[in-house]
C-alpha cells in the first residue's frame, strides 16, 4: 500500500504562525471531531493493517468510524468532512525522503505540493522505520489508539492552552509507581552493570523483546515499557522518538524527538534516563 507522505509539522505551530483563521479551523476540528466519521484507511494485506483493524474494533470510542480501502481514500482524501486514521510516511523539513512511518489522525485537505498534503494533523505517533517488517510495534497498537483518543479529549477540554503550545504528549505523573522495562539495544550509551536498575532505585530492568511483548499482553498494572522508533540502520541523519508507555492504562509517560547523529545515536540518552528517573530519586 502506497502511504500518504505527510510533512511532519505541528498543527499548532502552523496555526499560531499563520494567524487567526487556522486557529479557528483548529478549534472547529477538535470541537467537532466526535460528530464526524473517522475513516480508517487499511488494505486487506499485511499484518500491521490486520492488527490496526482489530485494535480499532476494540479500542476506538471517541467518534463513529468506518473502514476505508486505499482506493476509496484516494477518491475522498481532500474531503474536509472526514477525518482519517492512516499510516503515513513522515518527512521532516530537512529530509529529502521519508525515513519513518507514522500512524496519523488527520482531517481531509487539499494537496499543496506534489506528493504532500497540508492535511490538518490532529496527532501523529511514530510507528516504525520506513519499510520495517519486524512487527515489533504490533503489541503497542492498542495503546497507541487510546493515547490518540486521550489526547483529543484533553485538547477539547483546554483548546487555547493547546494552541499556544501548552498541551504536549507525555506526562510523568505517577510514573514512579511503575517498574520500567527497557531493551538493551534501546539504551544509547554504555552502562555499568545494573546502572539502569539502581538509577531507578531498583524499579527498572533491562529485558529482551519477549519480556516486552509479555508485559504488553498481560497488562500488568505496575509496569511501563520503553520504546524507541528510529530510522533503519545505515540511514544517515533523521530523527528518533523515545517513548515510555503504561500498557495497562494505555498512558504515555514520556515522549521525545531527537535528531540522530554520529555523536548522538538513536535510543534513550543518559539525559533521557536522568529525566525519566527523577521521580524515583525524590
One Martini backbone bead per residue (centre of mass of N, CA, C, O) as a GRO file, in nm:
protein
  282
    1UNK     BB    1   0.095   0.038   0.025
    2UNK     BB    2   0.056   0.364  -0.039
    3UNK     BB    3   0.171   0.636   0.128
    4UNK     BB    4   0.127   0.910   0.277
    5UNK     BB    5   0.286   1.223   0.261
    6UNK     BB    6   0.387   1.385   0.562
    7UNK     BB    7   0.439   1.678   0.695
    8UNK     BB    8   0.630   1.737   0.982
    9UNK     BB    9   0.390   1.942   1.142
   10UNK     BB   10   0.247   2.132   1.354
   11UNK     BB   11  -0.063   2.244   1.386
   12UNK     BB   12  -0.004   2.465   1.598
   13UNK     BB   13   0.225   2.608   1.454
   14UNK     BB   14   0.064   2.677   1.204
   15UNK     BB   15  -0.156   2.844   1.346
   16UNK     BB   16   0.015   3.062   1.488
   17UNK     BB   17   0.177   3.155   1.224
   18UNK     BB   18  -0.107   3.212   1.037
   19UNK     BB   19  -0.331   3.291   1.235
   20UNK     BB   20  -0.674   3.295   1.301
   21UNK     BB   21  -0.803   3.094   1.103
   22UNK     BB   22  -0.647   2.832   1.185
   23UNK     BB   23  -0.744   2.844   1.476
   24UNK     BB   24  -1.041   2.814   1.410
   25UNK     BB   25  -1.012   2.546   1.261
   26UNK     BB   26  -0.893   2.385   1.496
   27UNK     BB   27  -1.126   2.423   1.689
   28UNK     BB   28  -1.335   2.279   1.507
   29UNK     BB   29  -1.196   2.007   1.477
   30UNK     BB   30  -1.208   1.927   1.782
   31UNK     BB   31  -1.508   1.985   1.853
   32UNK     BB   32  -1.619   1.798   1.591
   33UNK     BB   33  -1.501   1.511   1.595
   34UNK     BB   34  -1.731   1.322   1.728
   35UNK     BB   35  -1.939   1.394   1.472
   36UNK     BB   36  -1.740   1.253   1.291
   37UNK     BB   37  -1.605   1.053   1.053
   38UNK     BB   38  -1.371   0.790   1.071
   39UNK     BB   39  -1.133   0.691   0.845
   40UNK     BB   40  -0.993   0.366   0.807
   41UNK     BB   41  -0.691   0.302   0.647
   42UNK     BB   42  -0.699  -0.017   0.474
   43UNK     BB   43  -0.582  -0.311   0.390
   44UNK     BB   44  -0.590  -0.671   0.312
   45UNK     BB   45  -0.283  -0.644   0.379
   46UNK     BB   46  -0.105  -0.719   0.633
   47UNK     BB   47  -0.037  -0.722   0.972
   48UNK     BB   48  -0.074  -0.428   1.059
   49UNK     BB   49  -0.359  -0.382   0.946
   50UNK     BB   50  -0.488  -0.612   1.108
   51UNK     BB   51  -0.424  -0.493   1.391
   52UNK     BB   52  -0.566  -0.223   1.355
   53UNK     BB   53  -0.847  -0.333   1.307
   54UNK     BB   54  -0.876  -0.478   1.580
   55UNK     BB   55  -0.817  -0.231   1.762
   56UNK     BB   56  -1.049  -0.050   1.669
   57UNK     BB   57  -1.284  -0.237   1.754
   58UNK     BB   58  -1.191  -0.220   2.069
   59UNK     BB   59  -1.093   0.111   2.115
   60UNK     BB   60  -1.288   0.290   1.943
   61UNK     BB   61  -1.492   0.579   2.090
   62UNK     BB   62  -1.485   0.899   1.994
   63UNK     BB   63  -1.600   0.795   1.707
   64UNK     BB   64  -1.709   0.736   1.424
   65UNK     BB   65  -1.650   0.448   1.203
   66UNK     BB   66  -1.468   0.351   0.897
   67UNK     BB   67  -1.366   0.148   0.662
   68UNK     BB   68  -1.088   0.200   0.423
   69UNK     BB   69  -0.963   0.202   0.127
   70UNK     BB   70  -0.713   0.321  -0.065
   71UNK     BB   71  -0.899   0.380  -0.306
   72UNK     BB   72  -1.105   0.553  -0.154
   73UNK     BB   73  -0.910   0.759  -0.038
   74UNK     BB   74  -0.821   0.888  -0.312
   75UNK     BB   75  -1.117   1.014  -0.354
   76UNK     BB   76  -1.149   1.158  -0.033
   77UNK     BB   77  -0.888   1.315   0.090
   78UNK     BB   78  -1.019   1.624   0.036
   79UNK     BB   79  -1.241   1.578   0.244
   80UNK     BB   80  -1.344   1.787   0.518
   81UNK     BB   81  -1.568   1.577   0.652
   82UNK     BB   82  -1.316   1.405   0.718
   83UNK     BB   83  -1.145   1.164   0.897
   84UNK     BB   84  -0.809   1.009   0.930
   85UNK     BB   85  -0.675   0.685   0.973
   86UNK     BB   86  -0.322   0.673   0.888
   87UNK     BB   87  -0.059   0.573   0.714
   88UNK     BB   88   0.259   0.745   0.721
   89UNK     BB   89   0.511   0.934   0.556
   90UNK     BB   90   0.746   1.108   0.721
   91UNK     BB   91   0.861   1.449   0.660
   92UNK     BB   92   1.112   1.662   0.699
   93UNK     BB   93   1.239   1.963   0.616
   94UNK     BB   94   1.552   1.819   0.607
   95UNK     BB   95   1.435   1.604   0.405
   96UNK     BB   96   1.428   1.399   0.107
   97UNK     BB   97   1.318   1.144   0.270
   98UNK     BB   98   1.161   0.908   0.421
   99UNK     BB   99   1.222   0.720   0.752
  100UNK     BB  100   0.926   0.729   0.872
  101UNK     BB  101   0.645   0.589   1.029
  102UNK     BB  102   0.299   0.674   1.079
  103UNK     BB  103   0.023   0.737   1.294
  104UNK     BB  104  -0.257   0.918   1.164
  105UNK     BB  105  -0.463   1.205   1.248
  106UNK     BB  106  -0.674   1.345   0.998
  107UNK     BB  107  -0.779   1.591   0.782
  108UNK     BB  108  -0.906   1.665   0.512
  109UNK     BB  109  -0.706   1.781   0.221
  110UNK     BB  110  -0.522   1.957   0.015
  111UNK     BB  111  -0.294   1.982  -0.214
  112UNK     BB  112   0.035   2.166  -0.202
  113UNK     BB  113   0.225   1.934  -0.307
  114UNK     BB  114   0.372   1.705  -0.465
  115UNK     BB  115   0.286   1.442  -0.237
  116UNK     BB  116   0.163   1.667  -0.050
  117UNK     BB  117  -0.030   1.735   0.258
  118UNK     BB  118  -0.235   1.988   0.424
  119UNK     BB  119  -0.328   1.836   0.666
  120UNK     BB  120  -0.498   1.821   0.953
  121UNK     BB  121  -0.313   1.752   1.233
  122UNK     BB  122  -0.387   1.603   1.527
  123UNK     BB  123  -0.211   1.321   1.529
  124UNK     BB  124   0.121   1.168   1.562
  125UNK     BB  125   0.272   0.842   1.563
  126UNK     BB  126   0.533   0.651   1.581
  127UNK     BB  127   0.584   0.331   1.427
  128UNK     BB  128   0.834   0.308   1.210
  129UNK     BB  129   1.040   0.219   0.997
  130UNK     BB  130   1.075   0.232   0.685
  131UNK     BB  131   0.999  -0.090   0.580
  132UNK     BB  132   0.936  -0.238   0.825
  133UNK     BB  133   0.908  -0.612   0.927
  134UNK     BB  134   0.916  -0.696   1.242
  135UNK     BB  135   0.656  -0.616   1.441
  136UNK     BB  136   0.719  -0.460   1.720
  137UNK     BB  137   0.456  -0.265   1.726
  138UNK     BB  138   0.197  -0.435   1.764
  139UNK     BB  139   0.149  -0.438   2.090
  140UNK     BB  140   0.108  -0.105   2.084
  141UNK     BB  141  -0.160  -0.028   1.929
  142UNK     BB  142  -0.377   0.000   2.150
  143UNK     BB  143  -0.231   0.233   2.295
  144UNK     BB  144  -0.222   0.432   2.064
  145UNK     BB  145  -0.530   0.476   2.039
  146UNK     BB  146  -0.572   0.581   2.328
  147UNK     BB  147  -0.375   0.818   2.317
  148UNK     BB  148  -0.520   0.970   2.094
  149UNK     BB  149  -0.794   1.005   2.241
  150UNK     BB  150  -0.688   1.149   2.494
  151UNK     BB  151  -0.575   1.392   2.346
  152UNK     BB  152  -0.834   1.500   2.223
  153UNK     BB  153  -0.979   1.542   2.498
  154UNK     BB  154  -0.773   1.741   2.619
  155UNK     BB  155  -0.800   1.958   2.402
  156UNK     BB  156  -1.105   2.012   2.431
  157UNK     BB  157  -1.076   2.125   2.731
  158UNK     BB  158  -0.790   2.301   2.627
  159UNK     BB  159  -0.735   2.469   2.350
  160UNK     BB  160  -0.569   2.725   2.406
  161UNK     BB  161  -0.326   2.586   2.534
  162UNK     BB  162  -0.261   2.413   2.285
  163UNK     BB  163  -0.223   2.652   2.070
  164UNK     BB  164   0.028   2.764   2.272
  165UNK     BB  165   0.191   2.485   2.368
  166UNK     BB  166   0.069   2.343   2.652
  167UNK     BB  167   0.009   2.075   2.491
  168UNK     BB  168   0.145   1.753   2.555
  169UNK     BB  169   0.325   1.478   2.523
  170UNK     BB  170   0.355   1.357   2.817
  171UNK     BB  171   0.327   1.222   3.163
  172UNK     BB  172   0.498   1.156   3.481
  173UNK     BB  173   0.265   1.107   3.651
  174UNK     BB  174   0.320   0.813   3.846
  175UNK     BB  175   0.578   0.652   3.743
  176UNK     BB  176   0.701   0.556   4.034
  177UNK     BB  177   0.480   0.303   4.028
  178UNK     BB  178   0.678   0.181   3.814
  179UNK     BB  179   0.823  -0.065   3.619
  180UNK     BB  180   1.088  -0.051   3.402
  181UNK     BB  181   1.128  -0.140   3.050
  182UNK     BB  182   1.430  -0.226   2.873
  183UNK     BB  183   1.623  -0.238   2.601
  184UNK     BB  184   1.950  -0.253   2.537
  185UNK     BB  185   1.932  -0.124   2.236
  186UNK     BB  186   1.781   0.149   2.367
  187UNK     BB  187   2.057   0.220   2.482
  188UNK     BB  188   2.287   0.501   2.399
  189UNK     BB  189   2.483   0.392   2.633
  190UNK     BB  190   2.719   0.312   2.843
  191UNK     BB  191   2.702   0.068   3.105
  192UNK     BB  192   2.681  -0.042   3.406
  193UNK     BB  193   2.612  -0.273   3.612
  194UNK     BB  194   2.289  -0.190   3.710
  195UNK     BB  195   2.249   0.115   3.652
  196UNK     BB  196   1.952   0.137   3.575
  197UNK     BB  197   1.827   0.010   3.822
  198UNK     BB  198   1.955   0.218   4.039
  199UNK     BB  199   1.852   0.482   3.917
  200UNK     BB  200   1.547   0.352   3.990
  201UNK     BB  201   1.558   0.207   4.265
  202UNK     BB  202   1.487  -0.095   4.136
  203UNK     BB  203   1.259   0.011   3.889
  204UNK     BB  204   1.450  -0.140   3.663
  205UNK     BB  205   1.489  -0.316   3.338
  206UNK     BB  206   1.671  -0.538   3.136
  207UNK     BB  207   1.528  -0.667   2.835
  208UNK     BB  208   1.355  -0.848   2.616
  209UNK     BB  209   1.118  -0.873   2.372
  210UNK     BB  210   0.947  -1.090   2.514
  211UNK     BB  211   0.898  -0.926   2.776
  212UNK     BB  212   0.755  -0.694   2.643
  213UNK     BB  213   0.519  -0.856   2.518
  214UNK     BB  214   0.415  -0.967   2.788
  215UNK     BB  215   0.350  -0.696   2.923
  216UNK     BB  216   0.144  -0.605   2.699
  217UNK     BB  217  -0.054  -0.863   2.730
  218UNK     BB  218  -0.096  -0.858   3.063
  219UNK     BB  219  -0.146  -0.578   3.196
  220UNK     BB  220   0.030  -0.465   3.405
  221UNK     BB  221  -0.005  -0.226   3.684
  222UNK     BB  222   0.346  -0.202   3.729
  223UNK     BB  223   0.416  -0.126   3.417
  224UNK     BB  224   0.667   0.008   3.195
  225UNK     BB  225   0.758   0.093   2.847
  226UNK     BB  226   1.011   0.109   2.627
  227UNK     BB  227   1.046   0.313   2.315
  228UNK     BB  228   1.203   0.293   1.986
  229UNK     BB  229   1.205   0.517   1.702
  230UNK     BB  230   1.394   0.451   1.401
  231UNK     BB  231   1.593   0.442   1.166
  232UNK     BB  232   1.757   0.263   0.974
  233UNK     BB  233   2.033   0.115   0.946
  234UNK     BB  234   2.236   0.356   0.758
  235UNK     BB  235   2.087   0.602   0.802
  236UNK     BB  236   2.121   0.937   0.744
  237UNK     BB  237   2.008   1.068   0.999
  238UNK     BB  238   1.744   1.204   1.145
  239UNK     BB  239   1.493   1.064   1.367
  240UNK     BB  240   1.401   0.999   1.706
  241UNK     BB  241   1.190   0.813   1.934
  242UNK     BB  242   1.089   0.845   2.284
  243UNK     BB  243   0.911   0.606   2.488
  244UNK     BB  244   0.665   0.574   2.763
  245UNK     BB  245   0.447   0.294   2.844
  246UNK     BB  246   0.130   0.210   2.976
  247UNK     BB  247  -0.049  -0.077   2.909
  248UNK     BB  248  -0.292  -0.074   3.111
  249UNK     BB  249  -0.360   0.259   3.056
  250UNK     BB  250  -0.254   0.386   2.797
  251UNK     BB  251   0.009   0.558   2.884
  252UNK     BB  252   0.202   0.859   2.834
  253UNK     BB  253   0.500   0.956   2.990
  254UNK     BB  254   0.705   0.964   2.734
  255UNK     BB  255   0.817   1.224   2.483
  256UNK     BB  256   1.082   1.220   2.230
  257UNK     BB  257   1.270   1.413   2.003
  258UNK     BB  258   1.571   1.317   1.801
  259UNK     BB  259   1.853   1.368   1.657
  260UNK     BB  260   2.062   1.178   1.447
  261UNK     BB  261   2.400   1.104   1.526
  262UNK     BB  262   2.721   1.009   1.582
  263UNK     BB  263   2.700   1.141   1.888
  264UNK     BB  264   2.364   1.074   1.870
  265UNK     BB  265   2.217   0.810   1.904
  266UNK     BB  266   1.980   0.600   1.909
  267UNK     BB  267   1.798   0.651   2.201
  268UNK     BB  268   1.849   0.647   2.529
  269UNK     BB  269   1.984   0.880   2.703
  270UNK     BB  270   2.123   0.999   2.981
  271UNK     BB  271   1.919   1.232   2.995
  272UNK     BB  272   1.664   1.066   2.982
  273UNK     BB  273   1.716   0.892   3.233
  274UNK     BB  274   1.729   1.127   3.427
  275UNK     BB  275   1.441   1.234   3.378
  276UNK     BB  276   1.277   0.967   3.431
  277UNK     BB  277   1.415   0.913   3.730
  278UNK     BB  278   1.348   1.154   3.916
  279UNK     BB  279   1.091   1.043   4.077
  280UNK     BB  280   1.270   0.807   4.216
  281UNK     BB  281   1.485   1.025   4.368
  282UNK     BB  282   1.296   1.170   4.600
   0.00000   0.00000   0.00000
